[in-house]
Short mmCIF file of C-alpha atoms in Angstrom, two decimals:
data_model
loop_
_atom_site.label_atom_id
_atom_site.label_comp_id
_atom_site.label_asym_id
_atom_site.label_seq_id
_atom_site.Cartn_x
_atom_site.Cartn_y
_atom_site.Cartn_z
CA MET A 28 0.00 0.00 0.00
CA ALA A 29 1.33 3.43 -0.97
CA TYR A 30 0.65 6.70 0.85
CA ASN A 31 2.49 9.22 -1.38
CA LEU A 32 4.87 9.85 1.54
CA LEU A 33 7.70 10.86 -0.80
CA LYS A 34 5.77 12.65 -3.53
CA GLY A 35 8.02 15.31 -5.04
CA LYS A 36 11.11 14.17 -3.14
CA LYS A 37 14.41 13.43 -4.88
CA GLY A 38 17.48 11.51 -3.86
CA ILE A 39 20.34 9.08 -4.37
CA ILE A 40 20.32 5.37 -3.48
CA PHE A 41 23.70 3.70 -3.06
CA GLY A 42 24.28 -0.04 -3.14
CA ALA A 43 21.45 -1.76 -5.03
CA LEU A 44 23.01 -4.96 -6.37
CA ASP A 45 20.21 -7.46 -6.89
CA GLU A 46 16.67 -8.11 -5.69
CA ASN A 47 17.99 -9.49 -2.37
CA SER A 48 19.59 -6.18 -1.38
CA ILE A 49 17.95 -3.76 1.02
CA ALA A 50 18.84 -0.86 -1.28
CA TRP A 51 16.94 -2.59 -4.11
CA LYS A 52 13.84 -3.06 -1.94
CA THR A 53 14.11 0.54 -0.73
CA ALA A 54 14.32 1.86 -4.29
CA GLU A 55 11.13 -0.02 -5.15
CA ARG A 56 9.31 1.38 -2.09
CA VAL A 57 10.56 4.93 -2.67
CA HIS A 58 9.28 4.71 -6.24
CA GLU A 59 5.89 3.45 -4.99
CA GLU A 60 5.72 6.38 -2.55
CA GLY A 61 6.26 8.93 -5.32
CA GLY A 62 9.97 9.62 -4.90
CA THR A 63 12.44 9.94 -7.75
CA PHE A 64 16.13 9.10 -7.55
CA VAL A 65 19.33 8.11 -9.25
CA LEU A 66 20.90 4.73 -8.54
CA THR A 67 24.61 4.34 -7.98
CA ASN A 68 27.08 1.59 -7.28
CA ALA A 69 30.74 0.86 -7.91
CA PRO A 70 31.44 -0.09 -11.54
CA ILE A 71 32.52 -3.62 -10.56
CA ALA A 72 29.35 -4.16 -8.50
CA MET A 73 27.25 -2.95 -11.41
CA ARG A 74 28.79 -5.59 -13.65
CA MET A 75 27.94 -8.27 -11.07
CA GLY A 76 24.38 -7.15 -10.33
CA GLN A 77 21.12 -6.43 -12.13
CA ILE A 78 20.88 -2.69 -11.44
CA LYS A 79 19.73 -1.91 -15.01
CA GLU A 80 16.60 -3.98 -14.39
CA LEU A 81 15.84 -1.95 -11.26
CA ALA A 82 16.46 1.33 -13.10
CA ALA A 83 13.97 0.38 -15.80
CA LYS A 84 11.39 -0.66 -13.23
CA THR A 85 11.68 2.59 -11.23
CA ASN A 86 12.35 5.05 -14.08
CA ALA A 87 15.71 5.88 -12.52
CA GLU A 88 19.01 6.80 -14.12
CA ILE A 89 22.24 5.08 -13.13
CA ILE A 90 25.45 6.95 -12.32
CA PRO A 91 28.45 4.67 -11.65
CA ALA A 92 30.59 5.89 -8.76
CA ASP A 93 33.25 4.52 -6.45
CA ALA A 94 32.07 5.73 -3.03
CA THR A 95 35.68 5.90 -1.83
CA SER A 96 36.60 8.41 -4.56
CA GLU A 97 35.96 12.07 -3.78
CA GLU A 98 36.10 12.88 -7.49
CA ASP A 99 33.49 10.24 -8.33
CA LEU A 100 31.23 11.43 -5.51
CA LYS A 101 31.42 15.06 -6.58
CA ASN A 102 30.51 14.05 -10.12
CA LEU A 103 27.67 11.87 -8.79
CA VAL A 104 26.16 14.66 -6.69
CA ASP A 105 26.48 17.24 -9.47
CA GLN A 106 24.90 14.92 -12.04
CA ALA A 107 22.14 13.81 -9.68
CA MET A 108 21.06 17.39 -9.02
CA GLU A 109 21.11 18.12 -12.74
CA ILE A 110 19.09 15.00 -13.62
CA LEU A 111 16.59 15.44 -10.77
CA GLY A 112 16.25 19.18 -11.17
CA GLY A 113 17.44 20.54 -7.86
CA LYS A 114 18.62 19.73 -4.36
CA LEU A 115 18.23 16.29 -2.82
CA ASP A 116 15.75 15.25 -0.13
CA PHE A 117 17.11 11.82 0.75
CA VAL A 118 20.22 9.64 0.45
CA LEU A 119 20.61 5.96 1.31
CA HIS A 120 24.10 4.60 2.05
CA SER A 121 23.84 0.82 1.77
CA ILE A 122 27.46 -0.17 1.28
CA GLY A 123 29.55 -2.74 3.12
CA MET A 124 32.46 -5.01 2.29
CA SER A 125 35.23 -6.81 4.20
CA VAL A 126 38.15 -8.16 2.21
CA ASN A 127 39.27 -10.09 5.29
CA VAL A 128 35.92 -11.90 5.37
CA ARG A 129 36.05 -12.57 1.65
CA LYS A 130 39.57 -13.96 1.91
CA GLY A 131 38.83 -16.03 5.00
CA ARG A 132 41.17 -14.07 7.29
CA ALA A 133 40.28 -14.35 10.98
CA TYR A 134 39.89 -11.26 13.18
CA THR A 135 43.04 -12.35 15.03
CA ASP A 136 44.96 -12.62 11.76
CA GLU A 137 43.92 -9.55 9.78
CA ASN A 138 45.69 -8.40 6.68
CA TYR A 139 45.74 -4.68 7.44
CA ASP A 140 45.72 -3.66 3.79
CA PHE A 141 42.47 -5.63 3.54
CA THR A 142 41.26 -3.96 6.75
CA THR A 143 41.96 -0.47 5.42
CA LYS A 144 40.17 -1.18 2.14
CA GLY A 145 37.11 -2.57 3.93
CA TRP A 146 37.01 0.39 6.33
CA ASP A 147 37.23 2.83 3.43
CA VAL A 148 34.39 1.14 1.53
CA SER A 149 32.13 0.37 4.49
CA ALA A 150 32.61 3.32 6.84
CA LEU A 151 34.79 6.19 5.68
CA SER A 152 32.76 6.31 2.46
CA PHE A 153 29.80 7.51 4.54
CA HIS A 154 31.81 10.51 5.69
CA LYS A 155 32.98 11.13 2.12
CA VAL A 156 29.41 11.00 0.83
CA MET A 157 28.17 13.47 3.45
CA GLN A 158 31.14 15.79 3.12
CA THR A 159 30.52 15.93 -0.63
CA LEU A 160 26.83 16.68 -0.10
CA TYR A 161 27.65 19.27 2.59
CA LYS A 162 30.23 21.17 0.56
CA ALA A 163 27.97 21.22 -2.50
CA ASP A 164 25.00 22.39 -0.37
CA ALA A 165 23.18 19.57 -2.15
CA MET A 166 20.60 18.68 0.51
CA SER A 167 17.25 20.42 0.89
CA GLU A 168 16.19 21.63 4.34
CA TRP A 169 14.65 18.77 6.33
CA GLY A 170 16.33 16.26 4.07
CA SER A 171 17.24 12.82 5.39
CA ILE A 172 20.39 10.71 5.10
CA VAL A 173 20.30 7.06 6.22
CA ALA A 174 23.01 4.40 6.44
CA LEU A 175 22.57 0.72 7.24
CA THR A 176 24.42 -0.85 10.14
CA TYR A 177 24.33 -3.90 12.41
CA MET A 178 24.35 -4.57 16.15
CA ALA A 179 27.87 -6.02 15.98
CA ALA A 180 28.90 -2.38 16.46
CA GLN A 181 27.78 -2.76 20.10
CA ARG A 182 28.04 -6.49 20.82
CA THR A 183 30.49 -9.18 19.81
CA PHE A 184 29.62 -11.59 17.00
CA PRO A 185 32.90 -13.44 16.36
CA ASP A 186 32.43 -14.23 12.68
CA TYR A 187 31.38 -10.68 11.77
CA ASN A 188 35.10 -9.92 11.87
CA ASP A 189 36.36 -6.41 11.10
CA MET A 190 32.94 -5.39 9.76
CA ALA A 191 31.97 -4.87 13.42
CA ASP A 192 34.65 -2.17 13.70
CA ASN A 193 33.53 -0.64 10.42
CA LYS A 194 29.94 -0.41 11.62
CA ALA A 195 31.00 1.20 14.91
CA TYR A 196 32.89 3.85 12.93
CA LEU A 197 29.93 4.32 10.58
CA GLU A 198 27.57 4.98 13.50
CA SER A 199 29.99 7.50 15.00
CA VAL A 200 30.21 9.36 11.68
CA ALA A 201 26.38 9.56 11.60
CA ARG A 202 26.32 11.19 15.04
CA SER A 203 29.19 13.57 14.35
CA PHE A 204 28.13 14.68 10.88
CA GLY A 205 24.51 14.65 12.00
CA TYR A 206 25.30 17.46 14.41
CA PHE A 207 26.73 19.73 11.74
CA PHE A 208 24.14 18.83 9.12
CA GLY A 209 21.36 19.47 11.63
CA LYS A 210 22.67 22.78 12.97
CA GLU A 211 23.56 24.31 9.65
CA LYS A 212 21.32 22.65 7.05
CA LYS A 213 18.35 21.17 9.01
CA VAL A 214 19.26 17.77 7.55
CA ARG A 215 18.73 14.52 9.48
CA VAL A 216 21.36 11.77 9.65
CA ASN A 217 20.51 8.34 11.11
CA THR A 218 21.60 4.72 10.97
CA ILE A 219 19.30 1.71 10.91
CA SER A 220 20.61 -1.31 12.82
CA GLN A 221 18.90 -4.05 10.87
CA SER A 222 18.23 -7.71 11.70
CA PRO A 223 20.55 -10.21 10.00
CA THR A 224 19.16 -10.21 6.47
CA PRO A 225 19.91 -12.76 3.72
CA THR A 226 21.37 -10.28 1.25
CA THR A 227 24.18 -11.25 -1.10
CA ALA A 228 26.69 -9.57 1.24
CA GLY A 229 25.15 -10.95 4.44
CA GLN A 230 25.28 -14.53 3.20
CA GLY A 231 29.05 -14.20 2.84
CA VAL A 232 29.48 -14.13 6.64
CA LYS A 233 30.54 -17.49 8.12
CA GLY A 234 27.75 -19.23 10.02
CA PHE A 235 25.13 -16.81 8.72
CA ASP A 236 22.34 -19.37 8.28
CA GLY A 237 22.67 -20.58 11.86
CA PHE A 238 22.73 -17.09 13.21
CA ILE A 239 19.68 -15.88 11.31
CA THR A 240 17.76 -18.83 12.79
CA TYR A 241 18.99 -17.94 16.28
CA ALA A 242 18.00 -14.28 15.82
CA GLU A 243 14.54 -15.37 14.69
CA LYS A 244 14.09 -17.39 17.89
CA MET A 245 15.42 -14.52 20.02
CA SER A 246 13.32 -11.71 18.54
CA PRO A 247 9.79 -11.30 19.96
CA LEU A 248 8.54 -10.05 16.60
CA GLY A 249 10.88 -12.18 14.50
CA ASN A 250 13.57 -10.89 12.20
CA ALA A 251 12.92 -7.75 10.17
CA THR A 252 13.09 -8.53 6.45
CA ALA A 253 14.62 -6.43 3.67
CA ASP A 254 11.08 -5.33 2.76
CA ASP A 255 10.47 -4.29 6.38
CA CYS A 256 13.69 -2.28 6.32
CA ALA A 257 12.65 -0.58 3.09
CA ASN A 258 9.41 0.52 4.77
CA TYR A 259 11.29 1.85 7.79
CA THR A 260 13.73 3.73 5.57
CA VAL A 261 10.82 5.34 3.71
CA SER A 262 9.46 6.57 7.04
CA LEU A 263 12.84 8.18 7.81
CA PHE A 264 12.91 9.82 4.38
CA SER A 265 9.42 11.21 4.89
CA ASP A 266 8.32 14.40 6.66
CA LEU A 267 6.86 12.28 9.48
CA THR A 268 10.29 11.97 11.15
CA ARG A 269 11.58 15.52 10.84
CA LYS A 270 12.99 15.70 14.37
CA VAL A 271 14.72 12.31 14.37
CA THR A 272 18.47 12.68 13.89
CA MET A 273 21.84 11.41 15.12
CA GLN A 274 20.16 8.15 16.14
CA ASN A 275 21.13 4.52 15.74
CA LEU A 276 17.70 2.98 15.31
CA PHE A 277 17.36 -0.73 16.05
CA HIS A 278 15.09 -2.44 13.53
CA ASP A 279 15.37 -6.02 14.64
CA GLY A 280 12.07 -7.31 16.02
CA GLY A 281 13.21 -6.65 19.58
CA PHE A 282 16.41 -8.71 19.40
CA SER A 283 18.58 -5.89 20.76
CA ASN A 284 16.62 -5.69 24.04
CA THR A 285 16.04 -9.40 24.61
CA GLY A 286 18.32 -11.17 27.08
CA VAL A 287 17.04 -14.63 26.20
CA SER A 288 13.82 -16.04 24.79
CA GLN A 289 11.89 -19.10 25.87
CA GLU A 290 12.52 -20.66 22.44
CA VAL A 291 16.29 -20.40 22.95
CA ILE A 292 16.03 -21.77 26.52
CA ASP A 293 14.03 -24.71 25.16
CA GLU A 294 16.86 -25.51 22.75
CA PHE A 295 19.22 -26.13 25.67
CA THR A 296 16.91 -27.96 28.08
CA ASP A 297 15.36 -31.39 28.00
#
């Protein structure tokens, strides 16, 4: 069901790879709610994914950009404003990658070149995106910027590896830049701490299937799906959440506040 929550609003969506990705689902929901946007991803990710299919479905243009490149980001923002006809109302940062995870390197045996690359892609890129938007005065008043994170920023999940550190940094950037964007531009900056979600990236984490089952048993409302996250993101892009900023918002069916559930207890008792 659509409510025209984003009618007339314009933005950029980073990170749509395939129909499993949260960015993909968000793009579909933003389109349904009347928003227009450009899609962007790294050139290599675009070759791997089906972003052209999404662009056709949502009447969006695609601008390739490496989110770690200041030059690419400046070009992206300039082109997006030209294509969309003015300043932006929303931006979704849905980017994450750990080379250590991909290469099977344990947290206690990191390759620090891999670590630096993953941090740049997953966390520092969020600062680069916002700094580019800020310097270009590209955001409309009461605009909204959202990045996706995970609770491993606060609690230890051994196989999440250095992505946990990246997410902690990402959340700190949201708070710090959120202050300046709020004071000077009336722009909101928040992170959504999502349930484990079977995206292409998420499924690359060791033991993911077992953990998603555990999280489902732990969460009073069950895991939040990619579609659920898309709905929540739309609410943060809308005018209904104008005074919500600098927050890390848990969207996990109650997992983050549950010590233990009866279902989990039952697993360990006769």
